[in-house]
CSV table of C-alpha atoms and ligand atoms in Angstrom, one decimal:
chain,number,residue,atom,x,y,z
A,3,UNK,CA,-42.5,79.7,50.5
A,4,UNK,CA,-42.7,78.4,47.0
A,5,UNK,CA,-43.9,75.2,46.6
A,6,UNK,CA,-42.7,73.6,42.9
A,7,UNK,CA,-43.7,70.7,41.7
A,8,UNK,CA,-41.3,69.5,38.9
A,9,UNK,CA,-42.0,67.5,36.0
A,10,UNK,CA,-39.8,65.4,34.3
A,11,UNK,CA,-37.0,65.9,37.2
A,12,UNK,CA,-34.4,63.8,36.3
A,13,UNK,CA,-33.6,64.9,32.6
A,14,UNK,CA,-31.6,68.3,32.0
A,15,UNK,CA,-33.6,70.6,32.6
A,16,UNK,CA,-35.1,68.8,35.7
A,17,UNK,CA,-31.6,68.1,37.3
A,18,UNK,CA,-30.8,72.2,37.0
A,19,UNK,CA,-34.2,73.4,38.5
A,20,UNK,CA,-33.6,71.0,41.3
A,21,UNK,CA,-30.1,72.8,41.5
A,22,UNK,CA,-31.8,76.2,41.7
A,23,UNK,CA,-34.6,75.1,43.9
A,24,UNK,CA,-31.9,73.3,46.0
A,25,UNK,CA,-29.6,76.5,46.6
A,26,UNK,CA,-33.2,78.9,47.2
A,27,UNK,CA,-34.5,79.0,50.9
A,28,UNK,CA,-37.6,79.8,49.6
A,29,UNK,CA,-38.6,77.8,46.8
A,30,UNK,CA,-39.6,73.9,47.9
A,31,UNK,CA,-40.3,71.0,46.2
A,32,UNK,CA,-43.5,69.7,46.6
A,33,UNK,CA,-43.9,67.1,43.6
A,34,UNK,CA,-41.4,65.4,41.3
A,35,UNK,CA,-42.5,63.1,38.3
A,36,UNK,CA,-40.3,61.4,35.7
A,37,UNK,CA,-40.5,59.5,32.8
A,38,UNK,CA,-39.0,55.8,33.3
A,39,UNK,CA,-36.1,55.8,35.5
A,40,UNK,CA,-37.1,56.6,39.0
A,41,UNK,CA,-37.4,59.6,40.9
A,42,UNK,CA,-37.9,58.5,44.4
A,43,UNK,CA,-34.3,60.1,45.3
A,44,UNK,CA,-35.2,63.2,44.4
A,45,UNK,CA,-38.1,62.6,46.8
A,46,UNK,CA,-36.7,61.3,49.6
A,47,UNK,CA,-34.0,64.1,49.5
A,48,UNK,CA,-36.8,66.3,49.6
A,49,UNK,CA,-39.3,65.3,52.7
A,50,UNK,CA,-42.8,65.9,51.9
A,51,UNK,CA,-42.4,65.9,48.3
A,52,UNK,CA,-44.4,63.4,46.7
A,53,UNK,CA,-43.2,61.4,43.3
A,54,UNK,CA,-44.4,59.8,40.8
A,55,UNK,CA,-42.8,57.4,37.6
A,56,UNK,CA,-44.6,57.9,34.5
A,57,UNK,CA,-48.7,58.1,34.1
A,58,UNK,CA,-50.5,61.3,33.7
A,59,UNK,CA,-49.1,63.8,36.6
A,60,UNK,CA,-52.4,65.9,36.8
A,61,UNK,CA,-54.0,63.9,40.1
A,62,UNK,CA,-50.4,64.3,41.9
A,63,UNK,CA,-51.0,68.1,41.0
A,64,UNK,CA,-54.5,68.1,42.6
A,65,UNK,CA,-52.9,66.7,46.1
A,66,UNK,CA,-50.0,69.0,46.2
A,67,UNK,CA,-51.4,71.9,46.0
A,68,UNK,CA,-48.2,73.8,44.3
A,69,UNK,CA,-48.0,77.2,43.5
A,70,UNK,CA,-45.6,76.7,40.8
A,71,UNK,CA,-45.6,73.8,38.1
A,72,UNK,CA,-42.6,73.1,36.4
A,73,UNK,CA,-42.5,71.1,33.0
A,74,UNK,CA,-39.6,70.1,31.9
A,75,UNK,CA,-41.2,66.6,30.2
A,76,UNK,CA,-40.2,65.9,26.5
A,77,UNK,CA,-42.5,65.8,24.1
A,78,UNK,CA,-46.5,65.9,23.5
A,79,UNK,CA,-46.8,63.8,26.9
A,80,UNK,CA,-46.6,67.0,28.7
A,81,UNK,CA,-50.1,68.2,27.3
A,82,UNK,CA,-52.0,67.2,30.2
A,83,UNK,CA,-49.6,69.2,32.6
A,84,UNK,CA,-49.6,72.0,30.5
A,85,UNK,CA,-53.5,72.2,30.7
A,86,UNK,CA,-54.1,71.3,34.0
A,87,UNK,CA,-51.6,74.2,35.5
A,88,UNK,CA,-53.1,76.4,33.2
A,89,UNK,CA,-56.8,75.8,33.8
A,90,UNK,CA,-55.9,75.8,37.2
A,91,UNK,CA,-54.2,79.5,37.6
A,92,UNK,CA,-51.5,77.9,39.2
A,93,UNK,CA,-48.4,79.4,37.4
A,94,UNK,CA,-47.1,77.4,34.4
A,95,UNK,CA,-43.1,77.6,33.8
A,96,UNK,CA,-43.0,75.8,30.9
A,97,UNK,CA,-39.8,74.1,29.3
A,98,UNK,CA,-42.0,71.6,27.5
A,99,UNK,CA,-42.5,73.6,24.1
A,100,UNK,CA,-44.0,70.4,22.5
A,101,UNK,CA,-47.0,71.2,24.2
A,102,UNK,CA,-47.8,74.7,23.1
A,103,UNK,CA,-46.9,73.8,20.0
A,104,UNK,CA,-49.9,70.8,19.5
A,105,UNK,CA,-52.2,72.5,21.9
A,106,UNK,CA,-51.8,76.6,21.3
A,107,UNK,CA,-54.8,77.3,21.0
A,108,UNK,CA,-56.0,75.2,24.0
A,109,UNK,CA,-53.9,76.6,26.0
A,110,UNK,CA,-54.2,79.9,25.4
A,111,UNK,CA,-58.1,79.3,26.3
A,112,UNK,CA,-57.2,77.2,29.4
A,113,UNK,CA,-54.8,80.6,30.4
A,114,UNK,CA,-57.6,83.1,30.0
A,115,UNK,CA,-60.2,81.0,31.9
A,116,UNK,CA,-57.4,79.7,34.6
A,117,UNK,CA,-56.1,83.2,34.8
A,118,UNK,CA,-52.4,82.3,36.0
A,119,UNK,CA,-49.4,82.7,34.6
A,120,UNK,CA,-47.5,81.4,31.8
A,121,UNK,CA,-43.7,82.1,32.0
A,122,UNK,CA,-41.7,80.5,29.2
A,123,UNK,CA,-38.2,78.6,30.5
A,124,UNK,CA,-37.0,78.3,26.6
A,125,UNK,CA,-34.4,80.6,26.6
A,126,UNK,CA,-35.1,82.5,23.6
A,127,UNK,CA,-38.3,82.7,24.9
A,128,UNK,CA,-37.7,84.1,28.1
A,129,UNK,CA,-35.4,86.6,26.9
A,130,UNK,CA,-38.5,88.0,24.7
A,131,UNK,CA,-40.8,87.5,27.4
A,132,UNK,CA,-38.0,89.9,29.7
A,133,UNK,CA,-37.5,92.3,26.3
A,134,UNK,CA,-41.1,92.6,26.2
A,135,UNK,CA,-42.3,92.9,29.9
A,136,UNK,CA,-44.4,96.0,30.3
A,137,UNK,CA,-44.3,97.3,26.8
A,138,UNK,CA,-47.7,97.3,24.3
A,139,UNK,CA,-47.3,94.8,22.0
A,140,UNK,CA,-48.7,97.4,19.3
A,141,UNK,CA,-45.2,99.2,19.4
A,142,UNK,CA,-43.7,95.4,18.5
A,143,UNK,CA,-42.2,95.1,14.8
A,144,UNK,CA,-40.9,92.1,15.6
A,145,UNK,CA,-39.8,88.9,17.7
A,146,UNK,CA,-36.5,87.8,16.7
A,147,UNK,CA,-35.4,84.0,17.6
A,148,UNK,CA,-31.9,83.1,17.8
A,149,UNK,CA,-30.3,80.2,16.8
A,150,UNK,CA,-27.1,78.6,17.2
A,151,UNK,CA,-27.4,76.8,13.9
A,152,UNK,CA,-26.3,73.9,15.7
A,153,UNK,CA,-23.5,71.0,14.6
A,154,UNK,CA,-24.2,70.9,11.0
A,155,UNK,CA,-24.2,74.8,10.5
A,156,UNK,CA,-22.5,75.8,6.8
A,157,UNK,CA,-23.4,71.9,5.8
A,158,UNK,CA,-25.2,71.2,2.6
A,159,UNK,CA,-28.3,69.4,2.1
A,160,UNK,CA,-25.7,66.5,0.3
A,161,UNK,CA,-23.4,66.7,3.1
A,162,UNK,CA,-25.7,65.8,5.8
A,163,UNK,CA,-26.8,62.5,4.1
A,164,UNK,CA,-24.4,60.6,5.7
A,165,UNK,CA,-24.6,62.3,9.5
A,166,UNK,CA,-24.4,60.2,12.1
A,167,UNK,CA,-26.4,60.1,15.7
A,168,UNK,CA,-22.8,60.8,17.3
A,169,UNK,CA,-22.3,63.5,15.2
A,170,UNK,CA,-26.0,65.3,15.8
A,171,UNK,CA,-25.7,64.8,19.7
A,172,UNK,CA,-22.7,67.2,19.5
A,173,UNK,CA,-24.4,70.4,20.3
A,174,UNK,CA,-21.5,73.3,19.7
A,175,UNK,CA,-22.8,75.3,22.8
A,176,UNK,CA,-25.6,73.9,24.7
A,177,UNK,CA,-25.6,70.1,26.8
A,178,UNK,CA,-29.7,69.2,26.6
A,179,UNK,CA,-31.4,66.2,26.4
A,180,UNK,CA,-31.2,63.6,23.0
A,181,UNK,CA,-34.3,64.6,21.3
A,182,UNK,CA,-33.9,68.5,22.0
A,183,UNK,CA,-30.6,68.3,20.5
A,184,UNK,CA,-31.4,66.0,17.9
A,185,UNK,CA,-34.0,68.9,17.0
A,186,UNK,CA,-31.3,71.5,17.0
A,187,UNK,CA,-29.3,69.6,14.8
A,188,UNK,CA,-32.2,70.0,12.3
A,189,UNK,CA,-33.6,73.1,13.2
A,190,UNK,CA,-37.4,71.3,14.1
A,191,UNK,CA,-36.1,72.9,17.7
A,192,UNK,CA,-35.9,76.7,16.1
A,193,UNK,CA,-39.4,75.5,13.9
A,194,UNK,CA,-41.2,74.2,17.3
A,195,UNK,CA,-39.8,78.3,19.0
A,196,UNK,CA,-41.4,79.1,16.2
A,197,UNK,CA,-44.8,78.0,16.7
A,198,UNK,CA,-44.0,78.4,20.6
A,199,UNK,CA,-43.6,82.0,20.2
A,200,UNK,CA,-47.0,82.6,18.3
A,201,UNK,CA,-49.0,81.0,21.3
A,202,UNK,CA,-47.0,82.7,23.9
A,203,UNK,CA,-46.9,86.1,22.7
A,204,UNK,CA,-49.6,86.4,20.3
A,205,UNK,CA,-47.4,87.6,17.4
A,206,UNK,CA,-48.3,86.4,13.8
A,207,UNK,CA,-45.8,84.5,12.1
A,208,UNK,CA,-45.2,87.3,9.6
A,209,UNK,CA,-43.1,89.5,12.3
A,210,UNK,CA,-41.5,86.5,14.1
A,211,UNK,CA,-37.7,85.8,12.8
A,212,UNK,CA,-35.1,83.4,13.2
A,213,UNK,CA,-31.3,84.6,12.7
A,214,UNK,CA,-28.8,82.0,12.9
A,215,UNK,CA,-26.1,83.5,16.3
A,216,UNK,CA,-23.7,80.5,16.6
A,217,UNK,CA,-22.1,81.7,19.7
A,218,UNK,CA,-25.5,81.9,21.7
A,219,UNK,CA,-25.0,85.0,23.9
A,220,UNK,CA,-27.8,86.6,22.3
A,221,UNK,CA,-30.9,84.5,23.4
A,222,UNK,CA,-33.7,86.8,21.9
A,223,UNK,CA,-34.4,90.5,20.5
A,224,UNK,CA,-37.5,92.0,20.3
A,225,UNK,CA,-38.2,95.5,17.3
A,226,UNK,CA,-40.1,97.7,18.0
A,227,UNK,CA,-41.7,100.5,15.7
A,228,UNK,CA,-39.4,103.0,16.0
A,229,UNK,CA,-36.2,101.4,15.0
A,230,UNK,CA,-34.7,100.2,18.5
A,231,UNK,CA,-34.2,96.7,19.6
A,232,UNK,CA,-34.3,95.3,23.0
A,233,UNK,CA,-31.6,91.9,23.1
A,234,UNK,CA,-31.3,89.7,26.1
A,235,UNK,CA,-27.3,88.3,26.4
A,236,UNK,CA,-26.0,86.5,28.6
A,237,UNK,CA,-23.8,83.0,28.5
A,238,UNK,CA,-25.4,80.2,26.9
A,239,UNK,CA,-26.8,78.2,30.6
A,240,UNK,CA,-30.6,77.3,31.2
A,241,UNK,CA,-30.1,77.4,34.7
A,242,UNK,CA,-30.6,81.6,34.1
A,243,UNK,CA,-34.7,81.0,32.7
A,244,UNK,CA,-35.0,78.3,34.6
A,245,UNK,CA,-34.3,80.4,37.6
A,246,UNK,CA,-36.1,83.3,36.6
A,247,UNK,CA,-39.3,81.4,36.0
A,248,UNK,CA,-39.1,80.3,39.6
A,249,UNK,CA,-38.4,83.0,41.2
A,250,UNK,CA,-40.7,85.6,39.1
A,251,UNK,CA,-40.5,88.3,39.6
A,252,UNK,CA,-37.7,88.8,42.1
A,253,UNK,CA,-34.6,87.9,39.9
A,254,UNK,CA,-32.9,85.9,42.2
A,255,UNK,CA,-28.6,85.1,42.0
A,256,UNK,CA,-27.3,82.6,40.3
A,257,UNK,CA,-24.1,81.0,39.6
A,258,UNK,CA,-23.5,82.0,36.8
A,259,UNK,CA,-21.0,84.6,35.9
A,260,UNK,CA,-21.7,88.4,34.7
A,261,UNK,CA,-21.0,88.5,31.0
A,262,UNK,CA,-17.2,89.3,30.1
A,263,UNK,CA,-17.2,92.7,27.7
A,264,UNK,CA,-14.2,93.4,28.3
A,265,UNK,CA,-12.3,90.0,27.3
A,266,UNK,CA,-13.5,90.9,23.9
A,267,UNK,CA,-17.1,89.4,22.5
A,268,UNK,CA,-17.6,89.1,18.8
A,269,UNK,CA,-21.1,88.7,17.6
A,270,UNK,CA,-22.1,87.6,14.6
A,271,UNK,CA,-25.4,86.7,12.8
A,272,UNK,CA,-26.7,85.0,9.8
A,273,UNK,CA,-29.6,84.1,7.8
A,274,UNK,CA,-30.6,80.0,8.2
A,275,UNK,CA,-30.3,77.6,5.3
A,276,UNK,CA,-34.0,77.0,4.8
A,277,UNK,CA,-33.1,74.1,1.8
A,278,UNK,CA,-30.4,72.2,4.1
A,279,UNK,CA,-32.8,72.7,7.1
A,280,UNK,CA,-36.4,72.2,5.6
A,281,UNK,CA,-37.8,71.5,9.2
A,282,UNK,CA,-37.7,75.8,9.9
A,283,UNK,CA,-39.7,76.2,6.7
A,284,UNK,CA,-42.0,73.4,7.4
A,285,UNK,CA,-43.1,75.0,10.7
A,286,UNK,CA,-43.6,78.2,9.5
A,287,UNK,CA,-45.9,76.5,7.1
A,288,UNK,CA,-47.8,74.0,9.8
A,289,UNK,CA,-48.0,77.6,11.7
A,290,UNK,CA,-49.6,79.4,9.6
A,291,UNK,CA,-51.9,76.3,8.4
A,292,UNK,CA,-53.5,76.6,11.9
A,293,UNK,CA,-55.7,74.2,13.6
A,294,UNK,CA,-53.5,70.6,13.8
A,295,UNK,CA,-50.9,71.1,11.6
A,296,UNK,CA,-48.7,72.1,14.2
A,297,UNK,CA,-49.4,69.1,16.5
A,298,UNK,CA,-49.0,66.7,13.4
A,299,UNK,CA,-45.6,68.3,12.8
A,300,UNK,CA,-44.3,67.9,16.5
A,301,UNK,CA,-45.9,64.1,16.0
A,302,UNK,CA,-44.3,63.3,13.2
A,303,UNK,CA,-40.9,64.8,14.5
A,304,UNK,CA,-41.2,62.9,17.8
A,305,UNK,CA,-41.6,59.8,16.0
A,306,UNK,CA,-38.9,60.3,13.3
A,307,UNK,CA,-36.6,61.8,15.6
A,308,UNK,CA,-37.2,58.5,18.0
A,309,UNK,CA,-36.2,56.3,14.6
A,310,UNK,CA,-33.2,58.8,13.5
A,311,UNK,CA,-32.0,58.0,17.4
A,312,UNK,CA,-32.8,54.2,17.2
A,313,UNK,CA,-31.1,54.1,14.0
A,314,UNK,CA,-33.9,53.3,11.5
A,315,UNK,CA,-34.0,56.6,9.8
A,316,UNK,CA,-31.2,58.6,8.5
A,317,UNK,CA,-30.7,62.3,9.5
A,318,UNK,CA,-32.2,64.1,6.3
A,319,UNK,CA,-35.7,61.6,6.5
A,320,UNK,CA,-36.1,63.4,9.8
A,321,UNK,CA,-37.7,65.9,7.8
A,322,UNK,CA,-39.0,64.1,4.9
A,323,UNK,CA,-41.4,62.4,7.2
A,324,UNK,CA,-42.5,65.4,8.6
A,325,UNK,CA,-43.3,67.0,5.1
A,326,UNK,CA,-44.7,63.5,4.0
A,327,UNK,CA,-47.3,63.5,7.1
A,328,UNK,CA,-48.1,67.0,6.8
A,329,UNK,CA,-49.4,66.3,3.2
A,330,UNK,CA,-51.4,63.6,4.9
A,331,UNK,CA,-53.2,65.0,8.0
A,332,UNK,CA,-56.4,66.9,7.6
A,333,UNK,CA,-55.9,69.5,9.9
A,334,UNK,CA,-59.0,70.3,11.6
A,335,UNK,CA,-58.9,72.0,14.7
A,336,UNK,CA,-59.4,70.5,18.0
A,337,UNK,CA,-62.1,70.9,20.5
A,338,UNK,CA,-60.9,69.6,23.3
A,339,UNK,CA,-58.3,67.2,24.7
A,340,UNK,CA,-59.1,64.2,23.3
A,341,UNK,CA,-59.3,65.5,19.8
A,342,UNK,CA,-55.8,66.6,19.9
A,343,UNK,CA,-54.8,63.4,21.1
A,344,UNK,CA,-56.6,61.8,18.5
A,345,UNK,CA,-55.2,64.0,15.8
A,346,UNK,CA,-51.7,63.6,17.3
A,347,UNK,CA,-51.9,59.8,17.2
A,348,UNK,CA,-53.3,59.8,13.6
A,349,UNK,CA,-50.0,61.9,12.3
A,350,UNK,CA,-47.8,59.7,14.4
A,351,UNK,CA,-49.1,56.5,12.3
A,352,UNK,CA,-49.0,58.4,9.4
A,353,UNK,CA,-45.7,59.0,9.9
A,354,UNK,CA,-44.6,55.7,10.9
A,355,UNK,CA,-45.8,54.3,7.9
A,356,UNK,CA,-44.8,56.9,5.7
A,357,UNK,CA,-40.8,56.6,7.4
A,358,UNK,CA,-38.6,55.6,4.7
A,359,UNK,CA,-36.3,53.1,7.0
A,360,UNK,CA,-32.2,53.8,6.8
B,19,NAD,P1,-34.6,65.0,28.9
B,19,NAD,O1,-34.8,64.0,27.9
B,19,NAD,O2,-33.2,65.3,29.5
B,19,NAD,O3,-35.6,64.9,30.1
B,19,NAD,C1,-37.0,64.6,30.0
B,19,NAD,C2,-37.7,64.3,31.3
B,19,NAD,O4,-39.0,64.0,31.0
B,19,NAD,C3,-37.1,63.1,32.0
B,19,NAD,O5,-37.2,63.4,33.4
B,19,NAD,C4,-38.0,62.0,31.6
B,19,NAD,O6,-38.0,60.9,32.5
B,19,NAD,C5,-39.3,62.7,31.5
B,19,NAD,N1,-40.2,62.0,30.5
B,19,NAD,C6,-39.9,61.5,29.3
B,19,NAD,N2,-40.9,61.0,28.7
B,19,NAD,C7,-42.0,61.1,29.5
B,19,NAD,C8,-43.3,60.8,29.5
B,19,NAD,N3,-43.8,60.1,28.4
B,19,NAD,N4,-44.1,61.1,30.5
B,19,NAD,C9,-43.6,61.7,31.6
B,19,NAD,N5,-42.3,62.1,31.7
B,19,NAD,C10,-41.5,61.8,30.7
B,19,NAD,O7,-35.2,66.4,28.2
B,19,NAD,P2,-34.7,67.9,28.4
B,19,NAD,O8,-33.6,68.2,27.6
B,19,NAD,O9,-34.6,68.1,29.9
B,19,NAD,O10,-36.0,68.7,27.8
B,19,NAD,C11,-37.2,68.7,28.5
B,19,NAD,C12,-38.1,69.8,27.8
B,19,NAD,O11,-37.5,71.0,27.9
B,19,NAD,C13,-38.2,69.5,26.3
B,19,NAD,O12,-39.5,69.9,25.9
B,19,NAD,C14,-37.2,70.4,25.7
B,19,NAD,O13,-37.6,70.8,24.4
B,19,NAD,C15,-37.3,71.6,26.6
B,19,NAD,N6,-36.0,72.4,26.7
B,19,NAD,C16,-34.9,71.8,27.1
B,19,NAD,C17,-33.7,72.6,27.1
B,19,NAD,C18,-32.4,72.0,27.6
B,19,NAD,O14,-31.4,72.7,27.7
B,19,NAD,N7,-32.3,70.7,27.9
B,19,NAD,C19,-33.7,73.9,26.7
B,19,NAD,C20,-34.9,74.5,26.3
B,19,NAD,C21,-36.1,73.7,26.3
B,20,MG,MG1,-34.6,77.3,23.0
């Protein structure tokens, strides 16, 4: 027996782990947080799983002793998750890029002392993770991240001045949560992979790519040296990491269906608008700034992306208040916990202040 807990279980990715924890004899849910609404359902359909609404999860992971913790909470909020699971050795499957993006280096430290194992759910993630399983990362040219560009793909910077929240919640191929989507709509989503791929593979930002793939069958490729490249396809459904973060290694089934070849699959690829989409190039840039320029950038996303969804900020000052706070944060590393939060909360009223309201 498994035992999961799941955080963040009634959202999107919650509700299709508790589908593949649900249809597996031998995974069980120990735990289930959420954010707001409540989760006691989940619970009570699940004897001797305890819950929890809201707070920091980390002492219901002390008294449930679960071998797996699943994160699928939006946002910087899952930092204390993310470090306790890894601290702990207790295997982290981790949907809650935010995280690793404000706290990489923290949690890379807390996954050497804990350890454990760290087994991305992000898809494009997890197909490099598969790609690269068992290879030396010294034969690596490079990580390539797919992207599917999104609803505003081909739009100019001019046409996007006018989008609307309607119009950004209509993901072309994936159905995710508001501020995921949101992010994908701008591309912060491809610039957090970004930044989410350094920490988890320790690639420099150099030989990480993005290619724009709007049909998202190819979730990730990885180069290597001598001129092959490993791709991952499948159809575009999260339930396929989610499941094989759960049941690592054994691959279990799913329900979703073998990829048709024969029904005729076109792929195509293309390079992303870095001037319509300045969010990509700003998270290169935090990346490779180091210390907390990445956590400012997810700050001041989360909190712009919160206005762009309340509508108080129009689409293309998403990314205007990122570059605005970046220009305004000083960076230094953090120590420990509570500097990141610290340095989080300074970008975030940076960049409230800094918002230029619709
Ligand atoms: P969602 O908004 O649908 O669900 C978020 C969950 O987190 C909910 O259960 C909510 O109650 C909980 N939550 C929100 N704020 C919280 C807080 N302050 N403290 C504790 N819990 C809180 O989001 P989602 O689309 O399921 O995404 C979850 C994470 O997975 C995000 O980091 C996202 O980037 C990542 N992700 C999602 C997808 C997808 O297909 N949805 C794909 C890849 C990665
Ligand atoms: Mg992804």
């Amino acid at each position: 027996m498994t035992r999961v807990a799941l955080l963040g279980a009634t959202g999107s990715i919650g509700r299709q782990a508790l589908e593949i924890i649900d249809s597996h004899p031998d995974l069980e849910l120990c735990a289930v947080t959420s954010g707001t609404r409540s989760c006691d359902e989940i619970a009570a359909a699940h004897p001797g799983a305890l819950a929890q609404v809201g707070g920091d999860p980390t002492t219901l992971l002390e008294a449930t002793g679960a071998d797996i913790v699943l994160n699928a909470i939006v946002g910087f909020a899952g930092i204390r998750a993310t470090l306790w699971a890894l601290e702990h050795g207790v295997t982290l499957a981790l949907a809650n890029k935010e995280s690793l993006v404000a706290g990489g280096a923290l949690a890379r430290a807390a996954l050497d002392r804990g350890g454990g194992r760290l087994i991305p759910v992000d898809s494009e993630h997890s197909a490099i993770y598969q790609c690269l399983e068992g290879r030396e990362l010294d034969a690596v040219e490079s990580l390539v991240l797919t992207a599917s560009g999104g609803p505003f793909r081909g739009r100019t910077r001019e046409e996007l001045l006018t989008v609307t929240v309607e119009e950004a919640l209509a993901h072309p191929t994936w159905a995710m949560g508001r501020k995921i989507t949101v992010d994908s709509a701008t591309l912060a989503n491809k610039g957090l992979e970004l930044i989410e791929a350094h920490w988890l593979f320790g690639v420099a930002y150099d030989h990480i790519e993005v290619v724009v793939h709007p049909m998202s069958i190819v979730h990730g490729i990885v180069r290597f040296r001598d001129g092959a490249a490993l791709a991952h396809v499948g159809y575009p459904d999260m339930r396929v990491p989610i499941s094989f973060a759960l049941t690592y290694p054994t691959r279990a089934g799913t329900p979703v269906p073998a990829l048709d070849l024969a029904g005729g699959l076109t792929l195509s690829f293309e390079a992303p608008d870095l001037e319509a989409f300045p969010l990509l190039r700003l998270a290169r840039e935090a990346g490779e700034s180091g210390g907390t320029y990445p956590c400012a950038y997810n700050a001041a996303n989360e909190v712009a992306v919160a206005a762009f969804l309340e509508g108080r900020l129009a689409f293309l000052e998403i990314a205007a208040t990122v570059e605005n706070t970046l220009e305004h944060v000083g960076g230094t590393p953090a120590a420990s916990l509570d500097e990141l939060v610290a340095a989080d909360e300074e970008a975030r009223r940076i960049a409230e202040r800094r918002m230029v309201a619709a």
